[in-house]
Every structure is written in C-alpha cells, then in structure tokens.
Amino acid sequence: MIAYLALKDGALFRGKSIGLAGKVRGEVVFNTSMTGYQEMLTDPSYEGQLICMTYPMTGNYGTNAKDVQSDRCHAKGLMVTELTGQPSNYRAEKKLHTFLVENSVVGMKGVDTRALTLHIRRK
C-alpha cells in the first residue's frame, strides 16, 4: 500500500506502508545510527515522534525481547529507505515489520530518507 508523509510546510514524501496501517501525527526526527532501531522505538525520549533512519538498510538484525528500553514503543512512526525482509542475526525473534504491527507503530519504506533529512535540517 502506498504511504505518504505530509509535512506542515507542504512537503510530501512517498513510500510503501510497513507496520501498522493508519494515520499518525508527530514531530519528524532523524537518526544517523547504523543500528539501534528497536532501542529507539522503545526509548521514552522519542515519545510521539516519527523517526527517520538515515542508514540505507534497516531490519537486518530483527528484534528481540532483550533489546527493548521500556515496556512499550514510544515512537509513533518509522521511515526507512530499505526494509530487510528476513533478519540474519541469531538473536532475532521477530522481523521489524512484525514488531511494528504488534506495537501499533506506523511505518514507511522506500522513502528517500536522505532528502527527508536534508529537508528537516533546512526547515
């Protein structure tokens, strides 16, 4: 399903839906880490935010119960360039997509996260 990120200034970014299908509002932030998406999603400091991952591939090590930072996801959304279909880490218990659905987090893949990050920095 096609998904859109509409910013307050009128900018529009297109991708494909991952995670929970739906609409959310929140502050868009970016993170330049190569790893740590599960920790970010469950970190209380990301409460209500939509996280844009700048690293081009996300989801390659999956998710597990040991890497959560709190009792729930605090972020409302996640935008990535490419989502790995099958995690390749021996610690993986679930795919990132499954984790997002189970925790009611809306997401997008196929987003030009570089363009989005530059736009956020400029505006």
mmCIF file of N, CA and C in Angstrom:
data_model
loop_
_atom_site.group_PDB
_atom_site.id
_atom_site.type_symbol
_atom_site.label_atom_id
_atom_site.label_comp_id
_atom_site.label_asym_id
_atom_site.label_seq_id
_atom_site.Cartn_x
_atom_site.Cartn_y
_atom_site.Cartn_z
ATOM 1 N N MET A 1 0.838 -1.160 0.000
ATOM 2 C CA MET A 1 0.000 0.000 0.000
ATOM 3 C C MET A 1 0.898 1.244 0.000
ATOM 4 N N ILE A 2 0.567 2.215 -0.829
ATOM 5 C CA ILE A 2 1.307 3.466 -0.895
ATOM 6 C C ILE A 2 1.048 4.262 0.387
ATOM 7 N N ALA A 3 2.108 4.888 0.894
ATOM 8 C CA ALA A 3 2.009 5.694 2.111
ATOM 9 C C ALA A 3 2.643 7.054 1.849
ATOM 10 N N TYR A 4 2.154 8.062 2.550
ATOM 11 C CA TYR A 4 2.657 9.419 2.382
ATOM 12 C C TYR A 4 3.005 10.029 3.722
ATOM 13 N N LEU A 5 4.056 10.830 3.710
ATOM 14 C CA LEU A 5 4.422 11.660 4.846
ATOM 15 C C LEU A 5 4.223 13.097 4.389
ATOM 16 N N ALA A 6 3.260 13.766 4.974
ATOM 17 C CA ALA A 6 2.965 15.158 4.634
ATOM 18 C C ALA A 6 3.463 16.049 5.758
ATOM 19 N N LEU A 7 4.355 16.947 5.435
ATOM 20 C CA LEU A 7 4.895 17.859 6.430
ATOM 21 C C LEU A 7 4.095 19.154 6.479
ATOM 22 N N LYS A 8 4.191 19.826 7.577
ATOM 23 C CA LYS A 8 3.437 21.056 7.819
ATOM 24 C C LYS A 8 3.709 22.130 6.754
ATOM 25 N N ASP A 9 4.930 22.128 6.201
ATOM 26 C CA ASP A 9 5.285 23.142 5.206
ATOM 27 C C ASP A 9 4.830 22.775 3.794
ATOM 28 N N GLY A 10 4.116 21.651 3.654
ATOM 29 C CA GLY A 10 3.599 21.237 2.358
ATOM 30 C C GLY A 10 4.438 20.193 1.646
ATOM 31 N N ALA A 11 5.623 19.901 2.141
ATOM 32 C CA ALA A 11 6.466 18.876 1.524
ATOM 33 C C ALA A 11 5.799 17.510 1.665
ATOM 34 N N LEU A 12 5.930 16.686 0.635
ATOM 35 C CA LEU A 12 5.293 15.372 0.613
ATOM 36 C C LEU A 12 6.328 14.322 0.240
ATOM 37 N N PHE A 13 6.403 13.263 1.036
ATOM 38 C CA PHE A 13 7.320 12.163 0.778
ATOM 39 C C PHE A 13 6.499 10.886 0.627
ATOM 40 N N ARG A 14 6.851 10.088 -0.368
ATOM 41 C CA ARG A 14 6.083 8.889 -0.699
ATOM 42 C C ARG A 14 6.901 7.635 -0.405
ATOM 43 N N GLY A 15 6.201 6.585 0.001
ATOM 44 C CA GLY A 15 6.828 5.302 0.244
ATOM 45 C C GLY A 15 5.767 4.220 0.250
ATOM 46 N N LYS A 16 6.116 3.081 0.815
ATOM 47 C CA LYS A 16 5.167 1.975 0.962
ATOM 48 C C LYS A 16 4.963 1.710 2.442
ATOM 49 N N SER A 17 3.748 1.368 2.797
ATOM 50 C CA SER A 17 3.392 1.160 4.191
ATOM 51 C C SER A 17 4.069 -0.080 4.772
ATOM 52 N N ILE A 18 4.589 0.062 5.980
ATOM 53 C CA ILE A 18 5.066 -1.066 6.790
ATOM 54 C C ILE A 18 4.491 -0.872 8.178
ATOM 55 N N GLY A 19 4.540 -1.899 8.977
ATOM 56 C CA GLY A 19 3.994 -1.790 10.325
ATOM 57 C C GLY A 19 2.488 -1.680 10.281
ATOM 58 N N LEU A 20 1.951 -0.981 11.249
ATOM 59 C CA LEU A 20 0.509 -0.796 11.349
ATOM 60 C C LEU A 20 0.041 0.188 10.284
ATOM 61 N N ALA A 21 -1.009 -0.155 9.557
ATOM 62 C CA ALA A 21 -1.581 0.774 8.580
ATOM 63 C C ALA A 21 -2.418 1.798 9.326
ATOM 64 N N GLY A 22 -2.254 3.055 8.989
ATOM 65 C CA GLY A 22 -3.041 4.087 9.650
ATOM 66 C C GLY A 22 -2.418 5.454 9.506
ATOM 67 N N LYS A 23 -2.998 6.407 10.207
ATOM 68 C CA LYS A 23 -2.530 7.790 10.187
ATOM 69 C C LYS A 23 -2.041 8.180 11.578
ATOM 70 N N VAL A 24 -0.945 8.922 11.610
ATOM 71 C CA VAL A 24 -0.420 9.451 12.868
ATOM 72 C C VAL A 24 0.087 10.869 12.640
ATOM 73 N N ARG A 25 0.165 11.610 13.721
ATOM 74 C CA ARG A 25 0.764 12.945 13.729
ATOM 75 C C ARG A 25 1.902 12.940 14.720
ATOM 76 N N GLY A 26 2.924 13.682 14.397
ATOM 77 C CA GLY A 26 4.032 13.778 15.322
ATOM 78 C C GLY A 26 5.173 14.574 14.736
ATOM 79 N N GLU A 27 6.159 14.815 15.554
ATOM 80 C CA GLU A 27 7.362 15.520 15.124
ATOM 81 C C GLU A 27 8.267 14.533 14.394
ATOM 82 N N VAL A 28 8.751 14.922 13.214
ATOM 83 C CA VAL A 28 9.670 14.072 12.463
ATOM 84 C C VAL A 28 11.088 14.386 12.901
ATOM 85 N N VAL A 29 11.818 13.340 13.273
ATOM 86 C CA VAL A 29 13.216 13.470 13.672
ATOM 87 C C VAL A 29 14.025 12.460 12.873
ATOM 88 N N PHE A 30 15.321 12.675 12.780
ATOM 89 C CA PHE A 30 16.153 11.687 12.092
ATOM 90 C C PHE A 30 17.226 11.171 13.023
ATOM 91 N N ASN A 31 17.714 9.971 12.694
ATOM 92 C CA ASN A 31 18.780 9.357 13.461
ATOM 93 C C ASN A 31 19.781 8.770 12.485
ATOM 94 N N THR A 32 21.053 9.027 12.705
ATOM 95 C CA THR A 32 22.101 8.592 11.781
ATOM 96 C C THR A 32 22.768 7.271 12.183
ATOM 97 N N SER A 33 22.257 6.599 13.181
ATOM 98 C CA SER A 33 22.853 5.340 13.634
ATOM 99 C C SER A 33 22.704 4.233 12.598
ATOM 100 N N MET A 34 23.671 3.330 12.582
ATOM 101 C CA MET A 34 23.579 2.149 11.718
ATOM 102 C C MET A 34 22.717 1.074 12.368
ATOM 103 N N THR A 35 22.637 1.099 13.679
ATOM 104 C CA THR A 35 21.891 0.092 14.430
ATOM 105 C C THR A 35 21.071 0.787 15.509
ATOM 106 N N GLY A 36 20.242 0.018 16.206
ATOM 107 C CA GLY A 36 19.525 0.548 17.351
ATOM 108 C C GLY A 36 18.088 0.945 17.098
ATOM 109 N N TYR A 37 17.514 0.512 15.985
ATOM 110 C CA TYR A 37 16.129 0.910 15.698
ATOM 111 C C TYR A 37 15.157 0.426 16.762
ATOM 112 N N GLN A 38 15.329 -0.768 17.280
ATOM 113 C CA GLN A 38 14.420 -1.266 18.319
ATOM 114 C C GLN A 38 14.579 -0.456 19.601
ATOM 115 N N GLU A 39 15.806 -0.133 19.950
ATOM 116 C CA GLU A 39 16.048 0.669 21.137
ATOM 117 C C GLU A 39 15.440 2.060 20.982
ATOM 118 N N MET A 40 15.561 2.650 19.799
ATOM 119 C CA MET A 40 14.979 3.973 19.555
ATOM 120 C C MET A 40 13.463 3.940 19.679
ATOM 121 N N LEU A 41 12.839 2.955 19.079
ATOM 122 C CA LEU A 41 11.381 2.867 19.112
ATOM 123 C C LEU A 41 10.841 2.756 20.534
ATOM 124 N N THR A 42 11.582 2.107 21.404
ATOM 125 C CA THR A 42 11.124 1.877 22.782
ATOM 126 C C THR A 42 11.744 2.843 23.792
ATOM 127 N N ASP A 43 12.509 3.808 23.315
ATOM 128 C CA ASP A 43 13.139 4.806 24.181
ATOM 129 C C ASP A 43 12.125 5.915 24.487
ATOM 130 N N PRO A 44 11.849 6.184 25.760
ATOM 131 C CA PRO A 44 10.882 7.229 26.124
ATOM 132 C C PRO A 44 11.215 8.619 25.576
ATOM 133 N N SER A 45 12.471 8.880 25.243
ATOM 134 C CA SER A 45 12.832 10.200 24.719
ATOM 135 C C SER A 45 12.263 10.445 23.313
ATOM 136 N N TYR A 46 11.813 9.385 22.644
ATOM 137 C CA TYR A 46 11.202 9.504 21.320
ATOM 138 C C TYR A 46 9.672 9.540 21.389
ATOM 139 N N GLU A 47 9.118 9.823 22.539
ATOM 140 C CA GLU A 47 7.665 9.844 22.739
ATOM 141 C C GLU A 47 6.969 10.700 21.680
ATOM 142 N N GLY A 48 6.051 10.071 20.937
ATOM 143 C CA GLY A 48 5.226 10.767 19.959
ATOM 144 C C GLY A 48 5.929 11.173 18.677
ATOM 145 N N GLN A 49 7.170 10.772 18.491
ATOM 146 C CA GLN A 49 7.916 11.206 17.314
ATOM 147 C C GLN A 49 7.879 10.172 16.188
ATOM 148 N N LEU A 50 8.170 10.643 14.984
ATOM 149 C CA LEU A 50 8.283 9.813 13.797
ATOM 150 C C LEU A 50 9.767 9.797 13.439
ATOM 151 N N ILE A 51 10.380 8.626 13.507
ATOM 152 C CA ILE A 51 11.825 8.513 13.344
ATOM 153 C C ILE A 51 12.176 8.187 11.896
ATOM 154 N N CYS A 52 13.073 8.977 11.337
ATOM 155 C CA CYS A 52 13.608 8.725 10.004
ATOM 156 C C CYS A 52 15.016 8.155 10.181
ATOM 157 N N MET A 53 15.218 6.932 9.733
ATOM 158 C CA MET A 53 16.533 6.302 9.812
ATOM 159 C C MET A 53 17.326 6.681 8.567
ATOM 160 N N THR A 54 18.519 7.260 8.742
ATOM 161 C CA THR A 54 19.299 7.677 7.585
ATOM 162 C C THR A 54 20.132 6.549 6.994
ATOM 163 N N TYR A 55 20.430 5.518 7.778
ATOM 164 C CA TYR A 55 21.188 4.390 7.236
ATOM 165 C C TYR A 55 20.319 3.694 6.189
ATOM 166 N N PRO A 56 20.876 3.318 5.036
ATOM 167 C CA PRO A 56 20.034 2.842 3.927
ATOM 168 C C PRO A 56 19.303 1.510 4.122
ATOM 169 N N MET A 57 19.769 0.645 5.009
ATOM 170 C CA MET A 57 19.084 -0.635 5.209
ATOM 171 C C MET A 57 18.742 -0.811 6.676
ATOM 172 N N THR A 58 17.500 -1.160 6.943
ATOM 173 C CA THR A 58 17.026 -1.304 8.320
ATOM 174 C C THR A 58 16.323 -2.646 8.465
ATOM 175 N N GLY A 59 16.457 -3.257 9.619
ATOM 176 C CA GLY A 59 15.760 -4.503 9.915
ATOM 177 C C GLY A 59 16.594 -5.754 9.770
ATOM 178 N N ASN A 60 17.878 -5.611 9.418
ATOM 179 C CA ASN A 60 18.686 -6.796 9.126
ATOM 180 C C ASN A 60 19.015 -7.658 10.340
ATOM 181 N N TYR A 61 18.881 -7.141 11.546
ATOM 182 C CA TYR A 61 19.119 -7.997 12.710
ATOM 183 C C TYR A 61 17.841 -8.294 13.489
ATOM 184 N N GLY A 62 16.689 -7.889 12.951
ATOM 185 C CA GLY A 62 15.410 -8.238 13.570
ATOM 186 C C GLY A 62 15.184 -7.550 14.901
ATOM 187 N N THR A 63 14.311 -8.129 15.704
ATOM 188 C CA THR A 63 14.023 -7.609 17.040
ATOM 189 C C THR A 63 14.010 -8.763 18.034
ATOM 190 N N ASN A 64 14.166 -8.435 19.304
ATOM 191 C CA ASN A 64 14.093 -9.451 20.351
ATOM 192 C C ASN A 64 13.672 -8.792 21.658
ATOM 193 N N ALA A 65 13.256 -9.592 22.593
ATOM 194 C CA ALA A 65 12.726 -9.093 23.870
ATOM 195 C C ALA A 65 13.794 -8.465 24.764
ATOM 196 N N LYS A 66 15.053 -8.759 24.522
ATOM 197 C CA LYS A 66 16.111 -8.263 25.401
ATOM 198 C C LYS A 66 16.575 -6.842 25.075
ATOM 199 N N ASP A 67 16.299 -6.353 23.872
ATOM 200 C CA ASP A 67 16.829 -5.058 23.457
ATOM 201 C C ASP A 67 15.848 -3.896 23.596
ATOM 202 N N VAL A 68 14.725 -4.122 24.240
ATOM 203 C CA VAL A 68 13.783 -3.018 24.447
ATOM 204 C C VAL A 68 14.280 -2.124 25.580
ATOM 205 N N GLN A 69 13.955 -0.841 25.510
ATOM 206 C CA GLN A 69 14.395 0.129 26.513
ATOM 207 C C GLN A 69 13.328 0.435 27.553
ATOM 208 N N SER A 70 12.092 0.033 27.263
ATOM 209 C CA SER A 70 10.993 0.280 28.200
ATOM 210 C C SER A 70 9.879 -0.721 27.911
ATOM 211 N N ASP A 71 8.751 -0.555 28.554
ATOM 212 C CA ASP A 71 7.672 -1.527 28.429
ATOM 213 C C ASP A 71 6.822 -1.379 27.167
ATOM 214 N N ARG A 72 7.114 -0.361 26.318
ATOM 215 C CA ARG A 72 6.321 -0.162 25.105
ATOM 216 C C ARG A 72 7.085 0.693 24.101
ATOM 217 N N CYS A 73 6.542 0.781 22.891
ATOM 218 C CA CYS A 73 7.083 1.706 21.887
ATOM 219 C C CYS A 73 6.578 3.102 22.200
ATOM 220 N N HIS A 74 7.474 4.050 22.197
ATOM 221 C CA HIS A 74 7.113 5.446 22.442
ATOM 222 C C HIS A 74 7.013 6.224 21.144
ATOM 223 N N ALA A 75 7.796 5.831 20.141
ATOM 224 C CA ALA A 75 7.726 6.484 18.838
ATOM 225 C C ALA A 75 6.414 6.091 18.166
ATOM 226 N N LYS A 76 5.871 7.004 17.366
ATOM 227 C CA LYS A 76 4.623 6.734 16.637
ATOM 228 C C LYS A 76 4.874 6.196 15.242
ATOM 229 N N GLY A 77 6.066 6.478 14.701
ATOM 230 C CA GLY A 77 6.313 6.080 13.324
ATOM 231 C C GLY A 77 7.783 5.877 13.033
ATOM 232 N N LEU A 78 8.032 5.183 11.910
ATOM 233 C CA LEU A 78 9.396 4.875 11.473
ATOM 234 C C LEU A 78 9.451 4.952 9.958
ATOM 235 N N MET A 79 10.423 5.705 9.424
ATOM 236 C CA MET A 79 10.630 5.795 7.987
ATOM 237 C C MET A 79 12.013 5.255 7.654
ATOM 238 N N VAL A 80 12.068 4.376 6.649
ATOM 239 C CA VAL A 80 13.334 3.773 6.238
ATOM 240 C C VAL A 80 13.441 3.779 4.720
ATOM 241 N N THR A 81 14.670 3.663 4.239
ATOM 242 C CA THR A 81 14.882 3.555 2.799
ATOM 243 C C THR A 81 14.552 2.135 2.354
ATOM 244 N N GLU A 82 15.229 1.174 2.960
ATOM 245 C CA GLU A 82 15.010 -0.231 2.600
ATOM 246 C C GLU A 82 14.793 -1.054 3.865
ATOM 247 N N LEU A 83 13.773 -1.897 3.840
ATOM 248 C CA LEU A 83 13.477 -2.789 4.964
ATOM 249 C C LEU A 83 13.875 -4.207 4.582
ATOM 250 N N THR A 84 14.747 -4.800 5.376
ATOM 251 C CA THR A 84 15.159 -6.172 5.125
ATOM 252 C C THR A 84 13.987 -7.123 5.347
ATOM 253 N N GLY A 85 13.789 -8.041 4.416
ATOM 254 C CA GLY A 85 12.686 -8.995 4.528
ATOM 255 C C GLY A 85 12.920 -10.070 5.572
ATOM 256 N N GLN A 86 14.151 -10.549 5.675
ATOM 257 C CA GLN A 86 14.465 -11.633 6.605
ATOM 258 C C GLN A 86 15.693 -11.267 7.427
ATOM 259 N N PRO A 87 15.555 -11.142 8.742
ATOM 260 C CA PRO A 87 16.720 -10.827 9.574
ATOM 261 C C PRO A 87 17.758 -11.947 9.511
ATOM 262 N N SER A 88 19.016 -11.591 9.690
ATOM 263 C CA SER A 88 20.092 -12.577 9.607
ATOM 264 C C SER A 88 20.886 -12.709 10.904
ATOM 265 N N ASN A 89 20.320 -12.265 12.014
ATOM 266 C CA ASN A 89 21.008 -12.331 13.299
ATOM 267 C C ASN A 89 20.466 -13.503 14.112
ATOM 268 N N TYR A 90 21.342 -14.226 14.752
ATOM 269 C CA TYR A 90 20.927 -15.379 15.553
ATOM 270 C C TYR A 90 20.050 -14.973 16.748
ATOM 271 N N ARG A 91 20.102 -13.709 17.157
ATOM 272 C CA ARG A 91 19.279 -13.234 18.281
ATOM 273 C C ARG A 91 17.881 -12.802 17.856
ATOM 274 N N ALA A 92 17.637 -12.741 16.559
ATOM 275 C CA ALA A 92 16.344 -12.254 16.063
ATOM 276 C C ALA A 92 15.209 -13.189 16.481
ATOM 277 N N GLU A 93 14.167 -12.600 17.046
ATOM 278 C CA GLU A 93 12.960 -13.341 17.399
ATOM 279 C C GLU A 93 11.813 -12.984 16.451
ATOM 280 N N LYS A 94 11.844 -11.754 15.935
ATOM 281 C CA LYS A 94 10.795 -11.273 15.037
ATOM 282 C C LYS A 94 11.391 -10.365 13.982
ATOM 283 N N LYS A 95 10.677 -10.232 12.879
ATOM 284 C CA LYS A 95 11.024 -9.239 11.869
ATOM 285 C C LYS A 95 10.618 -7.867 12.400
ATOM 286 N N LEU A 96 11.291 -6.828 11.920
ATOM 287 C CA LEU A 96 10.950 -5.470 12.336
ATOM 288 C C LEU A 96 9.505 -5.146 11.977
ATOM 289 N N HIS A 97 9.042 -5.534 10.799
ATOM 290 C CA HIS A 97 7.654 -5.270 10.397
ATOM 291 C C HIS A 97 6.671 -5.844 11.420
ATOM 292 N N THR A 98 6.892 -7.073 11.845
ATOM 293 C CA THR A 98 6.022 -7.722 12.839
ATOM 294 C C THR A 98 6.042 -6.957 14.154
ATOM 295 N N PHE A 99 7.223 -6.543 14.587
ATOM 296 C CA PHE A 99 7.378 -5.763 15.810
ATOM 297 C C PHE A 99 6.574 -4.467 15.729
ATOM 298 N N LEU A 100 6.641 -3.793 14.573
ATOM 299 C CA LEU A 100 5.898 -2.548 14.392
ATOM 300 C C LEU A 100 4.394 -2.787 14.489
ATOM 301 N N VAL A 101 3.898 -3.813 13.828
ATOM 302 C CA VAL A 101 2.465 -4.121 13.861
ATOM 303 C C VAL A 101 2.021 -4.429 15.283
ATOM 304 N N GLU A 102 2.752 -5.294 15.959
ATOM 305 C CA GLU A 102 2.390 -5.703 17.320
ATOM 306 C C GLU A 102 2.426 -4.538 18.313
ATOM 307 N N ASN A 103 3.193 -3.500 17.990
ATOM 308 C CA ASN A 103 3.323 -2.355 18.893
ATOM 309 C C ASN A 103 2.636 -1.106 18.365
ATOM 310 N N SER A 104 1.762 -1.289 17.374
ATOM 311 C CA SER A 104 0.940 -0.202 16.817
ATOM 312 C C SER A 104 1.758 0.989 16.326
ATOM 313 N N VAL A 105 2.854 0.703 15.634
ATOM 314 C CA VAL A 105 3.700 1.743 15.078
ATOM 315 C C VAL A 105 3.517 1.763 13.565
ATOM 316 N N VAL A 106 3.206 2.930 13.024
ATOM 317 C CA VAL A 106 3.051 3.127 11.593
ATOM 318 C C VAL A 106 4.429 3.316 10.980
ATOM 319 N N GLY A 107 4.624 2.802 9.781
ATOM 320 C CA GLY A 107 5.925 2.960 9.141
ATOM 321 C C GLY A 107 5.839 3.075 7.639
ATOM 322 N N MET A 108 6.966 3.484 7.068
ATOM 323 C CA MET A 108 7.101 3.605 5.619
ATOM 324 C C MET A 108 8.472 3.086 5.200
ATOM 325 N N LYS A 109 8.514 2.385 4.080
ATOM 326 C CA LYS A 109 9.783 2.009 3.466
ATOM 327 C C LYS A 109 9.823 2.609 2.065
ATOM 328 N N GLY A 110 11.001 2.627 1.477
ATOM 329 C CA GLY A 110 11.133 3.209 0.150
ATOM 330 C C GLY A 110 11.126 4.723 0.162
ATOM 331 N N VAL A 111 11.335 5.301 1.319
ATOM 332 C CA VAL A 111 11.368 6.751 1.483
ATOM 333 C C VAL A 111 12.766 7.252 1.138
ATOM 334 N N ASP A 112 12.858 8.365 0.467
ATOM 335 C CA ASP A 112 14.155 8.998 0.228
ATOM 336 C C ASP A 112 14.558 9.685 1.537
ATOM 337 N N THR A 113 15.140 8.900 2.425
ATOM 338 C CA THR A 113 15.456 9.412 3.764
ATOM 339 C C THR A 113 16.549 10.482 3.720
ATOM 340 N N ARG A 114 17.392 10.438 2.708
ATOM 341 C CA ARG A 114 18.411 11.487 2.566
ATOM 342 C C ARG A 114 17.736 12.827 2.288
ATOM 343 N N ALA A 115 16.815 12.836 1.335
ATOM 344 C CA ALA A 115 16.091 14.070 1.001
ATOM 345 C C ALA A 115 15.264 14.554 2.192
ATOM 346 N N LEU A 116 14.622 13.623 2.897
ATOM 347 C CA LEU A 116 13.819 13.990 4.065
ATOM 348 C C LEU A 116 14.697 14.603 5.151
ATOM 349 N N THR A 117 15.834 13.997 5.418
ATOM 350 C CA THR A 117 16.749 14.502 6.436
ATOM 351 C C THR A 117 17.259 15.898 6.078
ATOM 352 N N LEU A 118 17.653 16.083 4.839
ATOM 353 C CA LEU A 118 18.116 17.405 4.404
ATOM 354 C C LEU A 118 17.000 18.435 4.530
ATOM 355 N N HIS A 119 15.782 18.043 4.194
ATOM 356 C CA HIS A 119 14.641 18.951 4.304
ATOM 357 C C HIS A 119 14.408 19.349 5.766
ATOM 358 N N ILE A 120 14.449 18.367 6.651
ATOM 359 C CA ILE A 120 14.262 18.635 8.081
ATOM 360 C C ILE A 120 15.341 19.594 8.582
ATOM 361 N N ARG A 121 16.570 19.351 8.192
ATOM 362 C CA ARG A 121 17.690 20.209 8.645
ATOM 363 C C ARG A 121 17.531 21.638 8.151
ATOM 364 N N ARG A 122 17.067 21.808 6.930
ATOM 365 C CA ARG A 122 16.924 23.145 6.350
ATOM 366 C C ARG A 122 15.725 23.910 6.913
ATOM 367 N N LYS A 123 14.670 23.201 7.244
ATOM 368 C CA LYS A 123 13.435 23.858 7.684
ATOM 369 C C LYS A 123 13.348 23.895 9.193
#
